Amino acid sequence: MKNRNDFKQSVPYVLLFIIMIGIVLFYNLSRFKVNEFTYDQLISEFSKSTVKEITITPKNSSGVYYITGKLKDYSDTESFKVNVPLAETVLERVMKYADNDNIKVNTNVNPESSSFVAIIVNVVPTILLIGAMLFILTKISGTNKNSMDFGRSKAKLSQEAEAHFSDVAGLVEEKEEVSELIDFLKNPKKFQKLGARIPKGVLLVGPPGTGKTLLAKAVAGEANVPFYYISGSDFVELFVGVGASRVRDMFKQAKQSAPCLIFIDEIDAVGRQRGTGLGGGHDEREQTLNQLLTEMDGFGANEGIIIIAATNRPDVLDPALLRPGRFDRQVTVSLPDQKERKAILEVHARNKTFDKSVSLENISKRTPGFSGADLENLLNEAALLAVRRNKNSIGMAEIDEATDRVLMGPAKVSRTINPEEKRLVSIHESGHAVIGLKLKDADEVHKITIIPRGVAGGYTMMLPKEEKISIATKTQLLAQITGLLGGRVAEELYFGEITTGASDDFKKATKIARAMVTTYGMSDLGPVQLEHPSESVFLGRDYNSKSQNFSDTVALEIDNEVRKIMDECYQNATKILKDNKDLVFLIADTLVERETITKEEIDELVATGKLSTVEEYVITEDEEVKEENSKKSNKKNKKEDSTKEKEK
């Protein structure tokens, strides 16, 4: 396929080169003017003394001489020729005229050499010049080898199956939804027999990293059919009409390979709603979308072509793209639950060596909200840490560190923290932890650390007590707000000062409180949605719409309700922390001493008031350097002592 395309692309250049050579040859040959003379005319010109030079050549063995030459008034490209009998008297007469007029006489053995040399001298340099120009033009356009084919499709054909359903962990319901496509591609008569129409398009919707592209590859691998893949941004170009041409060419290629699959990744790049631009609607992107709509379900029929598209922004897609007959089915690829996370971890753990203490099930329980890409990154970071620490296997210490890296960034162990700041951060994080421990509906505390990561001076990892769907009660939301305010309350109660460390906590808490009032209807204003849950503005669609769907009076009531929720949660956090003062200081003191405490140690502190277990010690890079320097120093001291003893 590739060689055939390369041949087609080179044909215009070859034809252009042949035409140019023909033009050059015709031009050069037409320049030479040769006058036919008789013997009498030649003698007449000799008698007039107008002959400038002659060339005498025997014309093989035919018994004549072939004489060419130039007259004095001829140009460089004009000459005459004459055939004379092969006789001594004739030749003597010609030579006599030449001697009398001092005419230049040349003799030539090969009669064809003169014209051949003339052609070589005049034509070859021109051909070489044209060839050099074509070579330079080819090099200039080398950065875009397909410059003559900018209207061709950029969809790539996958020759081999890159994935199968066995490579897609979890997504049980999603795989069932797309399995019908595989059955249709393998046995279409089974569906046609009952009059069933297979979906022409399937739209995969979900957050980034959940496996939409991998699922599309698995469908192509299971069906064992040609698989074309392209990104939505590959259609859009500067010039209007190029994208539409590429869409036509893509479907033309797909028809030749039908039955086949076409996968369009990030379709929102080309499928956004029409008529929402500020500068008019007749642009390149809309032309491309119009052509895509026509190809999917227009006057023509595309039998055997199934389109799979992926996006994480279905709200901005054009309604015509989502209607039945185009994308008939939408499959939501959501974040994995605990069972699916374990299956994903097992897939990514195939080529890794783990310590016996590592449990993938425990890791899956500690990573709610992680996507498949996050889990793969987690195990990869753990493997890199194990290599950095010169270990033969991946242990739980590397898993814990990798989890923190994915969530918050690398630890800044080299940063110097003064004792007062360290005490402040420990009290702040202890306030969060005590709220999580003592409040009934709060999330469970799994880890507390005061080691800086990213922009945070420390953090408290709180995870749901059990896996649940994306529905939260009012009590749970209030518990989240109370837990977020626990850090500021602890600072105010037990440090005697408030700091800027709670700014991000306030941001999250205020966002939850405002959503309770304006979106979820969990306030005295009643079950009314006053604001849209989406924060991003679709420029053009939302530009001229009002920023709020309520009056100024209602806006004041919203502010009062948000403040009321925040004040109630703040008072509740104050009461809990006052009632558990000893626990706050116990956790804070332990953090100052150890910097990081785990869930097991937290449970032991709550139960017994002290830690009896010995914490597993993990050597960091800086500590490794210190230890190595210490060993070198000890060796040096021993060597010096032995030298002194010998001298004595």
XYZ file of C-alpha atoms in Angstrom:
648
model
C 0.000 0.000 0.000
C 2.803 2.379 0.923
C 4.836 1.651 -2.254
C 1.754 2.209 -4.374
C 1.112 5.576 -2.756
C 4.768 6.597 -3.223
C 4.543 5.680 -6.927
C 1.363 7.726 -7.350
C 2.977 10.705 -5.656
C 6.067 10.561 -7.926
C 4.096 10.356 -11.228
C 3.393 14.140 -11.474
C 7.091 14.944 -10.985
C 8.178 12.432 -13.666
C 5.640 13.771 -16.179
C 6.705 17.344 -15.468
C 10.371 16.419 -16.013
C 9.639 14.678 -19.358
C 7.592 17.641 -20.603
C 10.345 20.092 -19.717
C 12.996 17.991 -21.490
C 10.790 17.822 -24.593
C 10.329 21.568 -24.565
C 14.091 22.117 -24.272
C 14.886 19.704 -27.110
C 12.270 21.229 -29.386
C 13.533 24.722 -28.600
C 17.184 23.881 -29.278
C 16.518 21.915 -32.453
C 14.258 24.616 -33.835
C 16.990 27.206 -33.308
C 19.310 25.640 -35.944
C 18.470 26.796 -39.490
C 20.047 24.754 -42.326
C 19.742 26.005 -45.960
C 19.774 23.437 -48.785
C 22.155 24.544 -51.636
C 22.759 23.059 -55.066
C 26.235 22.744 -56.563
C 25.593 25.734 -58.847
C 24.457 27.882 -55.879
C 27.628 26.956 -54.002
C 29.806 27.990 -56.966
C 27.769 31.238 -57.194
C 28.434 32.013 -53.536
C 32.139 31.256 -54.054
C 32.237 33.695 -56.921
C 30.581 36.381 -54.764
C 33.157 35.763 -51.998
C 30.387 35.388 -49.383
C 31.478 31.987 -48.060
C 33.004 32.183 -44.580
C 33.963 28.556 -43.880
C 33.219 25.055 -45.133
C 33.460 21.491 -43.816
C 33.991 18.656 -46.302
C 32.911 15.157 -45.320
C 32.779 12.012 -47.459
C 29.244 10.688 -47.296
C 30.150 7.075 -46.628
C 30.673 5.190 -49.904
C 27.790 6.677 -51.870
C 30.086 8.606 -54.287
C 29.302 12.174 -53.082
C 30.818 14.749 -50.777
C 28.799 16.306 -47.980
C 29.756 19.983 -47.677
C 28.477 22.243 -44.902
C 29.422 25.764 -44.075
C 28.442 29.304 -43.272
C 28.122 32.515 -45.220
C 29.476 35.764 -43.928
C 26.017 37.179 -43.156
C 24.817 34.036 -41.307
C 24.163 33.975 -37.566
C 25.694 31.434 -35.214
C 22.714 29.088 -35.558
C 22.409 29.253 -39.387
C 24.341 27.175 -41.951
C 24.075 25.626 -45.410
C 24.634 22.149 -46.781
C 25.203 20.758 -50.254
C 25.942 17.379 -51.824
C 28.559 17.375 -54.615
C 29.723 14.520 -56.849
C 32.788 12.580 -55.743
C 35.149 13.765 -58.563
C 38.639 15.173 -58.476
C 37.760 18.111 -60.749
C 34.891 19.145 -58.512
C 36.980 18.906 -55.357
C 39.881 20.782 -56.997
C 37.495 23.554 -58.074
C 36.093 23.944 -54.565
C 39.556 23.974 -52.999
C 40.695 26.557 -55.577
C 37.896 28.961 -54.557
C 38.758 28.349 -50.915
C 42.437 29.156 -51.458
C 41.695 32.317 -53.417
C 39.310 33.732 -50.783
C 41.202 32.417 -47.749
C 38.170 30.391 -46.679
C 38.579 28.170 -43.608
C 38.329 24.524 -44.725
C 37.635 21.655 -42.303
C 37.511 17.943 -43.037
C 35.403 15.513 -41.075
C 35.450 11.740 -41.267
C 32.029 11.263 -39.499
C 29.239 13.272 -41.064
C 26.947 12.898 -37.999
C 29.453 14.195 -35.470
C 28.956 17.872 -36.175
C 25.209 17.913 -35.496
C 25.577 15.525 -32.556
C 28.207 17.704 -30.905
C 26.056 20.777 -31.460
C 23.119 19.101 -29.742
C 25.288 17.909 -26.844
C 26.812 21.325 -26.308
C 23.486 23.162 -26.376
C 21.020 20.691 -24.831
C 22.935 18.908 -22.053
C 23.716 22.050 -19.990
C 20.061 23.032 -20.122
C 18.985 19.558 -18.952
C 21.499 19.654 -16.109
C 20.245 23.077 -15.056
C 16.626 21.909 -14.997
C 17.607 18.795 -13.053
C 19.433 20.912 -10.468
C 16.377 23.160 -10.087
C 14.084 20.162 -9.554
C 16.502 18.734 -6.984
C 16.573 22.017 -5.042
C 12.763 22.284 -5.105
C 12.469 18.712 -3.838
C 14.843 19.472 -0.955
C 12.967 22.644 -0.069
C 9.690 20.736 0.140
C 11.380 17.867 1.998
C 9.863 18.976 5.290
C 6.458 18.165 3.833
C 6.778 15.174 1.524
C 3.044 15.137 0.979
C 2.796 18.793 0.029
C 0.945 17.873 -3.124
C -1.452 15.665 -1.113
C -2.532 18.000 1.698
C -6.138 17.054 0.979
C -5.520 13.359 1.588
C -6.585 11.677 4.795
C -4.081 11.378 7.643
C -5.795 8.319 9.066
C -3.297 5.550 9.720
C -4.045 1.903 9.097
C -3.112 -0.501 11.855
C -1.927 -3.692 10.157
C -1.704 -5.834 13.303
C -3.938 -6.181 16.342
C -2.419 -4.068 19.097
C -4.761 -5.149 21.910
C -7.455 -7.625 22.848
C -10.139 -7.751 25.511
C -7.728 -9.656 27.748
C -5.562 -6.518 27.836
C -8.487 -4.380 29.014
C -8.987 -4.970 32.726
C -12.313 -4.033 34.241
C -14.838 -2.247 31.989
C -17.104 -5.309 32.020
C -20.291 -3.505 31.003
C -18.427 -1.360 28.489
C -16.963 -4.420 26.763
C -20.436 -5.964 26.562
C -21.757 -2.818 24.870
C -19.141 -2.923 22.109
C -19.103 -6.737 21.731
C -22.074 -6.430 19.349
C -19.820 -4.562 16.934
C -17.436 -7.512 16.896
C -20.257 -9.993 16.263
C -21.559 -7.863 13.404
C -18.142 -7.535 11.762
C -17.591 -11.300 12.016
C -21.111 -12.464 11.100
C -23.297 -9.665 9.670
C -25.895 -12.084 8.282
C -27.003 -13.005 11.797
C -28.155 -9.411 12.347
C -29.544 -8.902 8.854
C -31.680 -12.019 9.205
C -33.728 -10.422 11.999
C -33.696 -6.963 10.419
C -31.411 -5.492 13.066
C -29.317 -2.467 12.203
C -25.949 -2.289 13.845
C -24.954 1.139 15.260
C -23.037 3.225 12.755
C -21.126 5.008 15.467
C -20.214 4.465 19.110
C -19.129 7.403 21.260
C -16.886 6.596 24.215
C -17.311 9.207 26.936
C -15.318 9.423 30.128
C -12.554 11.146 32.108
C -8.985 11.098 30.764
C -7.005 7.933 31.362
C -9.953 5.562 31.789
C -9.070 3.402 28.756
C -11.219 4.707 25.884
C -8.486 4.394 23.257
C -7.422 0.987 24.581
C -11.016 -0.252 24.370
C -11.255 0.841 20.715
C -7.991 -0.977 19.915
C -9.319 -4.089 21.632
C -12.490 -4.021 19.513
C -10.381 -3.901 16.338
C -8.131 -6.681 17.648
C -11.042 -8.957 18.534
C -12.844 -8.349 15.245
C -9.625 -8.826 13.222
C -10.598 -6.162 10.674
C -8.704 -3.137 9.300
C -8.469 -0.418 11.909
C -8.021 3.230 10.900
C -7.168 5.690 13.653
C -6.895 9.469 13.549
C -7.129 12.429 15.898
C -9.790 15.079 15.526
C -7.145 17.792 15.235
C -5.691 16.107 12.108
C -8.717 17.242 10.095
C -8.508 20.949 10.876
C -6.103 23.033 8.774
C -5.550 26.680 7.924
C -7.261 26.543 4.522
C -11.015 26.091 4.291
C -11.976 22.837 2.590
C -8.871 20.820 3.432
C -10.504 19.117 6.414
C -13.596 18.214 4.418
C -11.385 16.762 1.684
C -9.597 14.631 4.250
C -12.899 13.329 5.593
C -13.980 12.310 2.078
C -10.658 10.621 1.413
C -10.782 8.779 4.760
C -14.188 7.279 4.008
C -13.084 6.472 0.458
C -10.183 4.429 1.812
C -12.428 2.798 4.404
C -14.932 1.710 1.742
C -12.153 -0.110 -0.084
C -11.287 -2.013 3.121
C -14.853 -2.601 4.394
C -15.782 -4.059 6.773
C -13.500 -1.939 8.936
C -13.325 0.321 11.967
C -12.482 4.028 12.121
C -11.384 5.442 15.472
C -11.447 9.233 15.930
C -9.742 10.317 19.133
C -10.641 13.674 20.748
C -13.561 14.211 18.389
C -14.519 17.404 20.229
C -11.679 19.119 18.303
C -13.767 18.907 15.132
C -17.257 18.123 16.441
C -17.985 21.246 18.473
C -21.358 22.894 18.108
C -21.795 24.971 14.963
C -22.650 28.631 15.031
C -20.882 29.297 18.329
C -17.876 31.215 17.031
C -17.559 34.950 17.502
C -16.210 35.578 14.004
C -18.819 33.853 11.858
C -19.756 30.264 11.189
C -18.340 29.542 7.727
C -14.931 28.354 8.866
C -12.745 25.335 8.294
C -13.879 23.413 11.385
C -17.562 23.709 10.537
C -16.966 22.666 6.937
C -15.155 19.585 8.218
C -17.981 18.770 10.630
C -20.580 19.168 7.869
C -18.692 16.697 5.676
C -18.351 14.243 8.577
C -22.105 14.412 9.220
C -22.832 13.766 5.534
C -20.454 10.816 5.311
C -21.826 9.170 8.454
C -25.475 9.441 7.485
C -26.254 11.273 4.265
C -27.441 10.321 0.776
C -24.634 7.811 0.362
C -24.445 4.539 2.260
C -21.328 3.397 4.083
C -22.018 -0.274 4.617
C -19.577 -2.124 6.813
C -17.916 1.015 8.242
C -18.254 1.517 11.993
C -16.928 4.654 13.652
C -15.728 4.716 17.254
C -14.977 8.127 18.743
C -13.689 9.215 22.136
C -14.039 12.446 24.084
C -14.123 13.742 27.634
C -16.236 16.778 26.657
C -19.580 15.454 25.329
C -21.342 18.658 26.404
C -19.712 20.697 23.608
C -20.509 18.298 20.739
C -22.967 19.282 18.031
C -26.454 17.760 18.501
C -26.505 16.576 14.869
C -23.477 14.420 15.618
C -25.212 12.661 18.511
C -28.508 11.852 16.855
C -29.484 8.241 15.983
C -28.036 7.214 12.646
C -24.683 8.766 13.381
C -23.466 8.096 16.899
C -26.293 5.806 17.878
C -24.759 4.661 21.135
C -22.881 6.419 23.912
C -20.770 4.271 26.208
C -19.667 5.936 29.436
C -16.216 4.751 30.488
C -16.091 5.790 34.139
C -13.394 5.575 36.780
C -12.818 2.001 38.006
C -14.124 0.735 41.323
C -12.082 -1.291 43.819
C -12.566 -4.603 42.014
C -11.685 -3.110 38.640
C -8.651 -1.328 40.091
C -7.325 -4.661 41.328
C -7.750 -6.185 37.854
C -5.978 -3.193 36.267
C -3.109 -3.487 38.732
C -2.752 -7.185 37.890
C -2.406 -6.326 34.193
C 0.285 -3.704 34.790
C 2.084 -5.910 37.341
C 2.785 -8.699 34.846
C 6.355 -7.671 34.074
C 7.278 -6.365 37.545
C 8.818 -8.101 40.566
C 7.102 -7.424 43.900
C 8.018 -8.199 47.466
C 5.915 -10.754 49.359
C 4.503 -7.997 51.552
C 2.868 -6.226 48.590
C -0.840 -6.883 48.191
C -2.501 -5.574 45.039
C -5.876 -5.789 46.739
C -4.730 -3.450 49.513
C -3.329 -1.058 46.925
C -6.650 -1.069 45.089
C -8.470 -0.179 48.329
C -6.115 2.741 48.972
C -6.496 4.299 45.512
C -10.134 5.412 45.071
C -10.548 7.898 42.235
C -7.460 6.629 40.382
C -7.892 6.004 36.655
C -6.218 3.177 34.760
C -3.476 5.549 33.615
C -2.917 6.686 37.229
C -2.540 3.083 38.402
C -0.057 2.303 35.638
C 1.905 5.409 36.584
C 1.778 4.396 40.253
C 3.412 1.015 39.629
C 5.941 2.536 37.246
C 6.968 5.157 39.828
C 7.309 2.397 42.436
C 9.549 0.401 40.080
C 11.728 3.466 39.437
C 12.090 4.063 43.173
C 13.085 0.421 43.725
C 15.782 0.730 41.052
C 16.995 4.003 42.551
C 17.322 2.319 45.967
C 19.163 -0.696 44.452
C 16.466 -3.182 45.482
C 15.703 -6.474 43.793
C 11.931 -6.142 44.194
C 9.235 -3.525 44.737
C 8.131 -3.204 48.353
C 5.324 -1.402 50.180
C 7.683 1.459 51.016
C 8.042 2.172 47.282
C 4.277 1.789 46.764
C 3.545 4.319 49.534
C 6.098 6.775 48.206
C 4.804 6.362 44.637
C 1.222 6.995 45.805
C 2.303 10.230 47.463
C 4.248 11.206 44.352
C 1.233 10.703 42.095
C -1.072 12.659 44.422
C 1.160 15.462 45.720
C 4.527 15.305 43.947
C 7.990 14.289 45.172
C 8.967 14.812 48.800
C 11.249 17.765 49.519
C 13.442 16.041 52.115
C 16.292 18.512 51.635
C 14.224 21.520 52.710
C 15.166 22.873 56.131
C 12.157 23.447 58.427
C 12.538 25.357 61.687
C 11.054 23.771 64.841
C 8.267 26.352 65.147
C 7.038 25.776 61.585
C 7.284 22.034 62.094
C 5.160 22.284 65.234
C 2.589 24.453 63.435
C 2.223 22.019 60.512
C 1.888 19.067 62.898
C -0.930 20.784 64.827
C -2.656 21.738 61.559
C -2.580 18.173 60.192
C -3.531 16.777 63.600
C -6.678 18.924 63.507
C -7.705 17.350 60.177
C -6.969 13.859 61.489
C -8.936 14.200 64.740
C -12.020 15.395 62.838
C -11.733 12.334 60.602
C -11.340 10.050 63.611
C -14.146 11.448 65.749
C -16.779 12.595 63.242
C -19.142 9.773 62.323
C -19.661 10.418 58.596
C -16.150 11.689 57.861
C -13.691 9.816 55.636
C -11.215 7.420 57.186
C -7.707 8.692 57.993
C -5.053 6.534 56.287
C -1.883 8.587 56.549
C -0.565 11.813 58.055
C 2.714 13.451 57.108
C 4.406 16.807 57.629
C 7.009 16.229 54.892
C 6.542 18.989 52.276
C 5.297 17.851 48.860
C 4.584 20.204 45.998
C 3.106 23.416 47.422
C 1.788 21.681 50.562
C 3.721 21.716 53.827
C 2.040 18.440 54.784
C -1.173 16.556 54.188
C -3.630 14.110 55.683
C -4.788 11.272 53.429
C -8.478 10.596 54.069
C -10.270 7.942 52.011
C -13.895 6.741 51.993
C -14.618 3.957 54.461
C -16.196 1.893 51.709
C -16.590 2.042 47.924
C -19.655 4.021 46.916
C -21.243 5.451 43.825
C -21.066 9.122 42.944
C -23.864 10.136 45.334
C -23.229 11.954 48.591
C -25.659 12.777 51.371
C -25.962 16.161 53.027
C -24.431 14.773 56.216
C -21.401 13.475 54.311
C -20.873 16.812 52.578
C -21.068 18.649 55.904
C -18.551 16.183 57.337
C -16.170 16.946 54.445
C -16.436 20.675 55.110
C -15.878 20.131 58.831
C -12.794 18.022 58.130
C -11.367 20.679 55.811
C -11.830 23.361 58.487
C -10.170 21.241 61.179
C -6.682 22.517 60.343
C -7.553 26.207 60.815
C -9.495 25.472 64.011
C -6.523 23.567 65.481
C -4.186 26.466 64.652
C -6.486 28.950 66.361
C -7.080 26.816 69.459
C -3.679 25.317 70.190
C -1.122 27.477 68.384
C -2.652 30.844 69.239
C -2.227 32.117 65.670
C -3.834 31.660 62.252
C -1.779 31.187 59.086
C -2.159 31.029 55.311
C -1.808 27.240 55.329
C -5.591 26.712 55.273
C -6.246 28.696 52.077
C -6.659 25.603 49.886
C -8.890 24.020 52.554
C -11.157 27.082 52.475
C -11.305 26.966 48.689
C -12.483 23.345 48.687
C -14.898 23.846 51.586
C -16.478 26.946 50.042
C -16.908 25.150 46.726
C -18.770 22.298 48.432
C -20.938 24.683 50.463
C -21.890 26.778 47.429
C -22.732 23.659 45.415
C -24.999 22.523 48.270
C -26.908 25.804 48.036
C -26.998 26.535 44.292
C -26.788 23.090 42.671
C -27.926 20.370 45.073
C -30.769 22.261 46.783
C -29.505 21.413 50.312
C -30.331 24.706 52.039
C -33.264 26.778 53.239
C -33.645 28.179 49.707
C -35.218 24.900 48.699
C -34.717 22.427 45.839
C -33.823 24.992 43.187
C -30.784 24.849 40.884
C -29.485 28.378 40.694
C -26.141 27.760 38.954
C -24.867 25.320 36.363
C -22.447 22.708 37.687
C -19.992 23.277 34.796
C -17.471 26.010 35.499
C -15.920 26.270 32.035
C -17.543 28.735 29.643
C -18.101 27.584 26.064
C -17.104 30.790 24.333
C -19.784 31.810 21.879
C -22.551 29.637 23.280
C -22.382 31.098 26.792
C -20.836 34.474 25.988
C -24.092 36.347 25.623
C -25.981 34.423 28.301
C -26.449 35.849 31.760
C -23.814 34.941 34.312
C -26.513 34.215 36.912
C -30.081 32.973 36.801
C -31.243 34.828 39.891
C -31.793 38.347 41.197
C -29.489 40.330 43.461
C -31.764 39.572 46.410
C -31.395 35.834 45.847
C -27.636 36.301 45.435
C -27.512 37.808 48.919
C -29.527 34.889 50.274
C -27.107 32.446 48.611
C -24.154 34.180 50.274
C -25.909 34.043 53.624
C -26.680 30.332 53.256
C -23.083 29.533 52.285
C -21.819 31.489 55.279
C -24.340 29.739 57.524
C -23.084 26.290 56.428
C -19.451 27.306 56.897
C -20.117 28.775 60.362
C -21.991 25.684 61.533
C -19.197 23.381 60.354
C -16.570 25.645 61.935
C -18.380 25.533 65.291
C -18.738 21.752 65.037
C -15.001 21.373 64.308
C -14.186 23.635 67.283
C -16.310 21.524 69.621
C -14.747 18.237 68.445
C -11.182 19.512 68.798
C -11.841 21.021 72.236
C -13.271 17.700 73.440
C -10.225 15.811 72.096
C -7.403 18.157 73.095
C -5.168 15.342 74.373
C -5.520 13.388 71.103
C -4.631 16.494 69.065
C -1.389 16.974 71.006
C -0.628 13.237 70.985
C -0.814 13.052 67.191
C 1.040 16.366 66.821
C 3.882 15.232 69.089
C 4.157 11.946 67.220
C 4.318 13.820 63.891
C 7.088 16.073 65.178
C 9.034 12.986 66.182
C 8.399 10.693 63.207
C 7.103 13.101 60.485
C 4.872 10.384 58.988
C 2.422 7.997 60.655
C 0.267 5.357 58.966
C -3.276 4.132 59.622
C -2.113 1.266 61.841
C -0.065 3.618 63.982
C -2.964 6.091 64.191
C -5.273 3.310 65.392
C -2.697 2.306 68.006
C -2.341 5.899 69.217
C -6.101 6.219 69.625
C -6.341 2.869 71.448
C -3.289 2.944 73.740
C -2.017 6.511 73.671
C 1.482 5.464 72.525
C 3.342 3.570 69.816
C 4.985 0.291 70.717
C 5.852 -0.915 67.221
C 9.134 -0.074 65.568
C 8.621 1.946 62.432
C 10.098 0.553 59.247
C 12.983 2.782 58.306
C 13.332 3.784 54.681
C 16.672 5.218 53.628
C 16.331 8.257 51.406
C 18.886 9.416 48.889
C 20.323 12.084 51.207
C 20.609 9.616 54.059
C 22.372 7.138 51.773
C 24.967 9.799 50.964
C 25.383 10.620 54.664
C 25.792 6.954 55.522
C 28.397 6.452 52.799
C 30.346 9.525 53.949
C 30.199 8.251 57.517
C 31.669 4.903 56.456
C 34.475 6.658 54.568
C 35.205 8.827 57.605
C 35.375 5.787 59.889
C 37.764 4.023 57.512
C 39.948 7.135 57.373
C 40.045 7.418 61.162
C 40.975 3.748 61.532
C 43.758 4.157 58.969
C 45.129 7.208 60.800
C 45.028 5.355 64.149
C 46.907 2.387 62.713
C 49.531 4.723 61.222
C 50.058 6.439 64.561
C 50.461 3.088 66.312
C 53.117 2.003 63.796
C 55.007 5.276 64.284
C 55.006 4.756 68.062
